[in-house]
Amino acid sequence: AFGMCDGGTAPQVSDIVGRPVAGKTGSSEDNTTETFVGFTPQAAAAGIAADPADPTDAVGRAVAPRVDEAVAATLAAAVAGLPVLDFPAPSEAIAFGPDG
């Protein structure tokens, strides 16, 4: 990534982890799953929510914040006590390609 995201899930996850974090949320199959993958320079974690009793249940938005919180709490525990590292910025050529 080039730059910083300050919308969506980013503020919530950053507040919980307390250090630079990147990630991606997603829903699939008519919102029957909700996922979040988060990482710091030192650790990565992922979570997925689905209703095993009813695979057609659109869990989606209803559980998204809890999936995000669970992954963020896992990351926070994994990096507790480690030095805070930032992501190295890519060059503009890598971030934007040869044509900018």
CSV table of N, CA and C in Angstrom, one decimal:
chain,number,residue,atom,x,y,z
A,1,ALA,N,0.8,-1.2,0.0
A,1,ALA,CA,0.0,0.0,0.0
A,1,ALA,C,0.9,1.2,0.0
A,2,PHE,N,0.4,2.3,-0.6
A,2,PHE,CA,1.1,3.5,-0.6
A,2,PHE,C,0.2,4.5,0.0
A,3,GLY,N,0.6,5.2,1.1
A,3,GLY,CA,-0.2,6.1,1.8
A,3,GLY,C,-0.9,5.5,3.0
A,4,MET,N,-2.0,6.0,3.4
A,4,MET,CA,-2.6,5.6,4.7
A,4,MET,C,-4.1,5.6,4.5
A,5,CYS,N,-4.8,4.5,5.1
A,5,CYS,CA,-6.2,4.4,5.1
A,5,CYS,C,-6.7,4.9,6.4
A,6,ASP,N,-7.7,5.8,6.4
A,6,ASP,CA,-8.2,6.3,7.7
A,6,ASP,C,-9.7,6.1,7.7
A,7,GLY,N,-10.3,5.2,6.9
A,7,GLY,CA,-11.7,5.0,6.9
A,7,GLY,C,-12.0,3.5,7.1
A,8,GLY,N,-13.2,3.2,7.0
A,8,GLY,CA,-13.7,1.8,7.1
A,8,GLY,C,-13.2,1.1,8.4
A,9,THR,N,-12.6,0.0,8.3
A,9,THR,CA,-12.2,-0.8,9.5
A,9,THR,C,-10.9,-0.3,10.1
A,10,ALA,N,-10.1,0.5,9.4
A,10,ALA,CA,-8.8,0.9,9.8
A,10,ALA,C,-8.7,1.6,11.2
A,11,PRO,N,-9.6,2.6,11.5
A,11,PRO,CA,-9.5,3.2,12.8
A,11,PRO,C,-9.7,2.3,14.0
A,12,GLN,N,-10.8,1.4,13.8
A,12,GLN,CA,-11.1,0.5,14.9
A,12,GLN,C,-10.0,-0.5,15.1
A,13,VAL,N,-9.4,-1.1,14.0
A,13,VAL,CA,-8.4,-2.1,14.2
A,13,VAL,C,-7.1,-1.4,14.7
A,14,SER,N,-6.7,-0.3,14.2
A,14,SER,CA,-5.5,0.4,14.7
A,14,SER,C,-5.6,0.8,16.1
A,15,ASP,N,-6.8,1.2,16.6
A,15,ASP,CA,-7.0,1.5,18.0
A,15,ASP,C,-6.7,0.3,18.9
A,16,ILE,N,-7.2,-0.9,18.5
A,16,ILE,CA,-7.1,-2.1,19.2
A,16,ILE,C,-5.6,-2.6,19.2
A,17,VAL,N,-5.0,-2.6,18.1
A,17,VAL,CA,-3.6,-3.1,17.9
A,17,VAL,C,-2.6,-2.1,18.5
A,18,GLY,N,-2.8,-0.8,18.3
A,18,GLY,CA,-2.0,0.2,18.9
A,18,GLY,C,-0.6,0.3,18.2
A,19,ARG,N,-0.6,0.0,16.9
A,19,ARG,CA,0.6,0.1,16.1
A,19,ARG,C,0.2,0.1,14.6
A,20,PRO,N,1.1,0.3,13.7
A,20,PRO,CA,0.7,0.2,12.2
A,20,PRO,C,0.1,-1.2,11.9
A,21,VAL,N,-1.0,-1.2,11.2
A,21,VAL,CA,-1.6,-2.4,10.8
A,21,VAL,C,-2.2,-2.2,9.4
A,22,ALA,N,-2.3,-3.3,8.7
A,22,ALA,CA,-2.9,-3.3,7.4
A,22,ALA,C,-3.9,-4.5,7.3
A,23,GLY,N,-4.8,-4.4,6.4
A,23,GLY,CA,-5.7,-5.5,6.3
A,23,GLY,C,-6.8,-5.4,5.3
A,24,LYS,N,-7.6,-6.4,5.2
A,24,LYS,CA,-8.7,-6.4,4.2
A,24,LYS,C,-9.9,-7.1,4.7
A,25,THR,N,-11.1,-6.5,4.6
A,25,THR,CA,-12.3,-7.1,5.0
A,25,THR,C,-13.0,-7.6,3.7
A,26,GLY,N,-14.0,-8.5,3.9
A,26,GLY,CA,-14.7,-9.0,2.7
A,26,GLY,C,-15.9,-9.8,3.1
A,27,SER,N,-16.8,-9.8,2.3
A,27,SER,CA,-18.0,-10.7,2.4
A,27,SER,C,-18.1,-11.5,1.1
A,28,SER,N,-18.7,-12.7,1.2
A,28,SER,CA,-18.8,-13.5,0.0
A,28,SER,C,-20.1,-14.2,0.0
A,29,GLU,N,-20.4,-14.9,-1.2
A,29,GLU,CA,-21.6,-15.8,-1.3
A,29,GLU,C,-22.8,-15.2,-0.7
A,30,ASP,N,-23.3,-14.0,-1.2
A,30,ASP,CA,-24.5,-13.4,-0.7
A,30,ASP,C,-24.4,-13.1,0.8
A,31,ASN,N,-23.2,-12.6,1.2
A,31,ASN,CA,-22.9,-12.3,2.6
A,31,ASN,C,-23.1,-13.4,3.6
A,32,THR,N,-22.9,-14.7,3.1
A,32,THR,CA,-23.0,-15.8,4.0
A,32,THR,C,-21.7,-16.0,4.8
A,33,THR,N,-20.6,-15.3,4.4
A,33,THR,CA,-19.4,-15.3,5.2
A,33,THR,C,-18.9,-13.8,5.3
A,34,GLU,N,-18.2,-13.6,6.4
A,34,GLU,CA,-17.6,-12.3,6.7
A,34,GLU,C,-16.2,-12.6,7.1
A,35,THR,N,-15.2,-11.9,6.4
A,35,THR,CA,-13.8,-12.2,6.7
A,35,THR,C,-13.0,-10.9,7.0
A,36,PHE,N,-12.0,-11.1,7.7
A,36,PHE,CA,-11.0,-10.0,7.9
A,36,PHE,C,-9.6,-10.6,8.1
A,37,VAL,N,-8.7,-10.1,7.3
A,37,VAL,CA,-7.3,-10.5,7.4
A,37,VAL,C,-6.5,-9.2,7.8
A,38,GLY,N,-5.7,-9.3,8.8
A,38,GLY,CA,-5.0,-8.2,9.3
A,38,GLY,C,-3.5,-8.6,9.5
A,39,PHE,N,-2.6,-7.6,9.4
A,39,PHE,CA,-1.2,-7.9,9.6
A,39,PHE,C,-0.5,-6.6,10.0
A,40,THR,N,0.6,-6.9,10.8
A,40,THR,CA,1.6,-5.9,11.1
A,40,THR,C,2.9,-6.3,10.4
A,41,PRO,N,4.0,-5.6,10.5
A,41,PRO,CA,5.2,-6.1,10.0
A,41,PRO,C,5.7,-7.4,10.7
A,42,GLN,N,5.1,-7.7,11.8
A,42,GLN,CA,5.6,-8.8,12.6
A,42,GLN,C,4.6,-10.0,12.7
A,43,ALA,N,3.4,-9.8,12.4
A,43,ALA,CA,2.4,-10.9,12.7
A,43,ALA,C,1.2,-10.7,11.7
A,44,ALA,N,0.5,-11.8,11.5
A,44,ALA,CA,-0.7,-11.8,10.7
A,44,ALA,C,-1.7,-12.7,11.3
A,45,ALA,N,-3.0,-12.3,11.1
A,45,ALA,CA,-4.1,-13.1,11.7
A,45,ALA,C,-5.3,-12.9,10.7
A,46,ALA,N,-6.2,-13.9,10.8
A,46,ALA,CA,-7.4,-13.8,9.9
A,46,ALA,C,-8.6,-14.5,10.7
A,47,GLY,N,-9.8,-14.0,10.3
A,47,GLY,CA,-11.0,-14.6,10.9
A,47,GLY,C,-12.1,-14.6,9.9
A,48,ILE,N,-12.9,-15.6,10.1
A,48,ILE,CA,-14.1,-15.8,9.2
A,48,ILE,C,-15.3,-16.1,10.0
A,49,ALA,N,-16.4,-15.6,9.7
A,49,ALA,CA,-17.7,-15.9,10.3
A,49,ALA,C,-18.6,-16.5,9.3
A,50,ALA,N,-19.3,-17.5,9.7
A,50,ALA,CA,-20.4,-18.2,8.9
A,50,ALA,C,-21.3,-18.9,9.9
A,51,ASP,N,-22.5,-19.2,9.5
A,51,ASP,CA,-23.4,-19.9,10.3
A,51,ASP,C,-23.4,-21.4,9.9
A,52,PRO,N,-22.7,-22.3,10.6
A,52,PRO,CA,-22.6,-23.7,10.2
A,52,PRO,C,-24.0,-24.4,10.3
A,53,ALA,N,-24.9,-23.9,11.0
A,53,ALA,CA,-26.2,-24.5,11.1
A,53,ALA,C,-27.1,-24.2,9.9
A,54,ASP,N,-26.8,-23.0,9.2
A,54,ASP,CA,-27.5,-22.6,8.1
A,54,ASP,C,-26.6,-21.9,7.1
A,55,PRO,N,-26.0,-22.6,6.2
A,55,PRO,CA,-25.1,-22.0,5.2
A,55,PRO,C,-25.6,-20.9,4.4
A,56,THR,N,-27.0,-20.8,4.3
A,56,THR,CA,-27.5,-19.7,3.6
A,56,THR,C,-27.8,-18.4,4.4
A,57,ASP,N,-27.5,-18.5,5.7
A,57,ASP,CA,-27.7,-17.3,6.6
A,57,ASP,C,-26.7,-16.2,6.2
A,58,ALA,N,-27.2,-15.1,5.9
A,58,ALA,CA,-26.4,-13.9,5.5
A,58,ALA,C,-25.9,-13.2,6.8
A,59,VAL,N,-24.8,-13.8,7.3
A,59,VAL,CA,-24.2,-13.2,8.6
A,59,VAL,C,-23.6,-11.8,8.3
A,60,GLY,N,-23.0,-11.6,7.2
A,60,GLY,CA,-22.4,-10.4,6.7
A,60,GLY,C,-22.2,-9.3,7.7
A,61,ARG,N,-22.9,-8.2,7.5
A,61,ARG,CA,-22.8,-6.9,8.2
A,61,ARG,C,-23.0,-7.1,9.7
A,62,ALA,N,-23.9,-8.0,10.1
A,62,ALA,CA,-24.2,-8.2,11.5
A,62,ALA,C,-23.0,-8.6,12.4
A,63,VAL,N,-22.1,-9.3,11.8
A,63,VAL,CA,-21.0,-9.8,12.6
A,63,VAL,C,-19.7,-9.2,12.2
A,64,ALA,N,-19.6,-8.4,11.2
A,64,ALA,CA,-18.4,-7.8,10.7
A,64,ALA,C,-17.6,-7.2,11.8
A,65,PRO,N,-18.1,-6.3,12.6
A,65,PRO,CA,-17.3,-5.7,13.7
A,65,PRO,C,-16.7,-6.7,14.7
A,66,ARG,N,-17.4,-7.7,15.0
A,66,ARG,CA,-16.9,-8.7,15.9
A,66,ARG,C,-15.8,-9.5,15.3
A,67,VAL,N,-15.8,-9.8,14.0
A,67,VAL,CA,-14.7,-10.5,13.3
A,67,VAL,C,-13.5,-9.6,13.3
A,68,ASP,N,-13.7,-8.3,13.0
A,68,ASP,CA,-12.6,-7.4,13.0
A,68,ASP,C,-12.0,-7.2,14.4
A,69,GLU,N,-12.8,-7.1,15.4
A,69,GLU,CA,-12.3,-7.0,16.8
A,69,GLU,C,-11.5,-8.3,17.2
A,70,ALA,N,-12.0,-9.5,16.8
A,70,ALA,CA,-11.3,-10.7,17.2
A,70,ALA,C,-9.9,-10.8,16.6
A,71,VAL,N,-9.9,-10.4,15.3
A,71,VAL,CA,-8.6,-10.5,14.6
A,71,VAL,C,-7.6,-9.4,15.2
A,72,ALA,N,-8.2,-8.2,15.4
A,72,ALA,CA,-7.3,-7.2,16.0
A,72,ALA,C,-6.8,-7.5,17.4
A,73,ALA,N,-7.7,-8.1,18.2
A,73,ALA,CA,-7.2,-8.6,19.5
A,73,ALA,C,-6.2,-9.6,19.5
A,74,THR,N,-6.3,-10.5,18.5
A,74,THR,CA,-5.3,-11.6,18.3
A,74,THR,C,-3.9,-11.0,17.9
A,75,LEU,N,-4.0,-10.0,17.0
A,75,LEU,CA,-2.8,-9.3,16.6
A,75,LEU,C,-2.1,-8.6,17.7
A,76,ALA,N,-3.0,-7.9,18.5
A,76,ALA,CA,-2.4,-7.1,19.7
A,76,ALA,C,-1.7,-8.0,20.6
A,77,ALA,N,-2.3,-9.2,20.9
A,77,ALA,CA,-1.7,-10.2,21.8
A,77,ALA,C,-0.4,-10.7,21.2
A,78,ALA,N,-0.4,-10.9,19.9
A,78,ALA,CA,0.8,-11.5,19.2
A,78,ALA,C,2.0,-10.6,19.2
A,79,VAL,N,1.7,-9.3,19.2
A,79,VAL,CA,2.9,-8.3,19.1
A,79,VAL,C,3.1,-7.6,20.4
A,80,ALA,N,2.4,-7.9,21.5
A,80,ALA,CA,2.6,-7.3,22.8
A,80,ALA,C,4.0,-7.6,23.2
A,81,GLY,N,4.7,-6.5,23.6
A,81,GLY,CA,6.1,-6.6,24.1
A,81,GLY,C,7.1,-6.5,23.0
A,82,LEU,N,6.7,-6.6,21.7
A,82,LEU,CA,7.6,-6.5,20.6
A,82,LEU,C,7.8,-5.0,20.2
A,83,PRO,N,8.9,-4.6,19.7
A,83,PRO,CA,9.1,-3.2,19.3
A,83,PRO,C,8.1,-2.8,18.2
A,84,VAL,N,7.7,-1.6,18.2
A,84,VAL,CA,6.7,-1.1,17.2
A,84,VAL,C,7.5,-0.8,15.9
A,85,LEU,N,7.1,-1.5,14.8
A,85,LEU,CA,7.7,-1.3,13.5
A,85,LEU,C,6.7,-0.8,12.6
A,86,ASP,N,7.1,0.0,11.6
A,86,ASP,CA,6.3,0.6,10.6
A,86,ASP,C,6.5,-0.2,9.3
A,87,PHE,N,5.6,-0.2,8.4
A,87,PHE,CA,5.8,-0.8,7.1
A,87,PHE,C,6.7,0.1,6.3
A,88,PRO,N,7.7,-0.5,5.6
A,88,PRO,CA,8.5,0.3,4.7
A,88,PRO,C,7.7,0.8,3.5
A,89,ALA,N,7.8,2.1,3.2
A,89,ALA,CA,7.1,2.6,2.1
A,89,ALA,C,7.7,2.1,0.8
A,90,PRO,N,6.8,1.7,-0.2
A,90,PRO,CA,7.4,1.3,-1.5
A,90,PRO,C,7.8,2.5,-2.3
A,91,SER,N,8.6,2.3,-3.3
A,91,SER,CA,8.9,3.4,-4.2
A,91,SER,C,7.7,3.7,-5.0
A,92,GLU,N,7.6,4.9,-5.5
A,92,GLU,CA,6.5,5.3,-6.3
A,92,GLU,C,6.4,4.4,-7.6
A,93,ALA,N,7.5,4.0,-8.1
A,93,ALA,CA,7.4,3.1,-9.3
A,93,ALA,C,6.7,1.8,-9.0
A,94,ILE,N,7.0,1.3,-7.8
A,94,ILE,CA,6.3,0.0,-7.4
A,94,ILE,C,4.9,0.3,-7.1
A,95,ALA,N,4.6,1.4,-6.4
A,95,ALA,CA,3.2,1.7,-6.0
A,95,ALA,C,2.3,2.0,-7.1
A,96,PHE,N,2.9,2.8,-8.1
A,96,PHE,CA,2.0,3.3,-9.1
A,96,PHE,C,2.3,2.8,-10.5
A,97,GLY,N,3.3,1.9,-10.7
A,97,GLY,CA,3.7,1.3,-11.9
A,97,GLY,C,4.5,2.3,-12.8
A,98,PRO,N,5.0,1.8,-13.9
A,98,PRO,CA,6.0,2.6,-14.7
A,98,PRO,C,5.3,3.8,-15.3
A,99,ASP,N,4.0,3.8,-15.4
A,99,ASP,CA,3.4,5.0,-16.1
A,99,ASP,C,2.8,6.0,-15.0
A,100,GLY,N,3.1,5.7,-13.8
A,100,GLY,CA,2.6,6.6,-12.7
A,100,GLY,C,1.2,6.4,-12.4
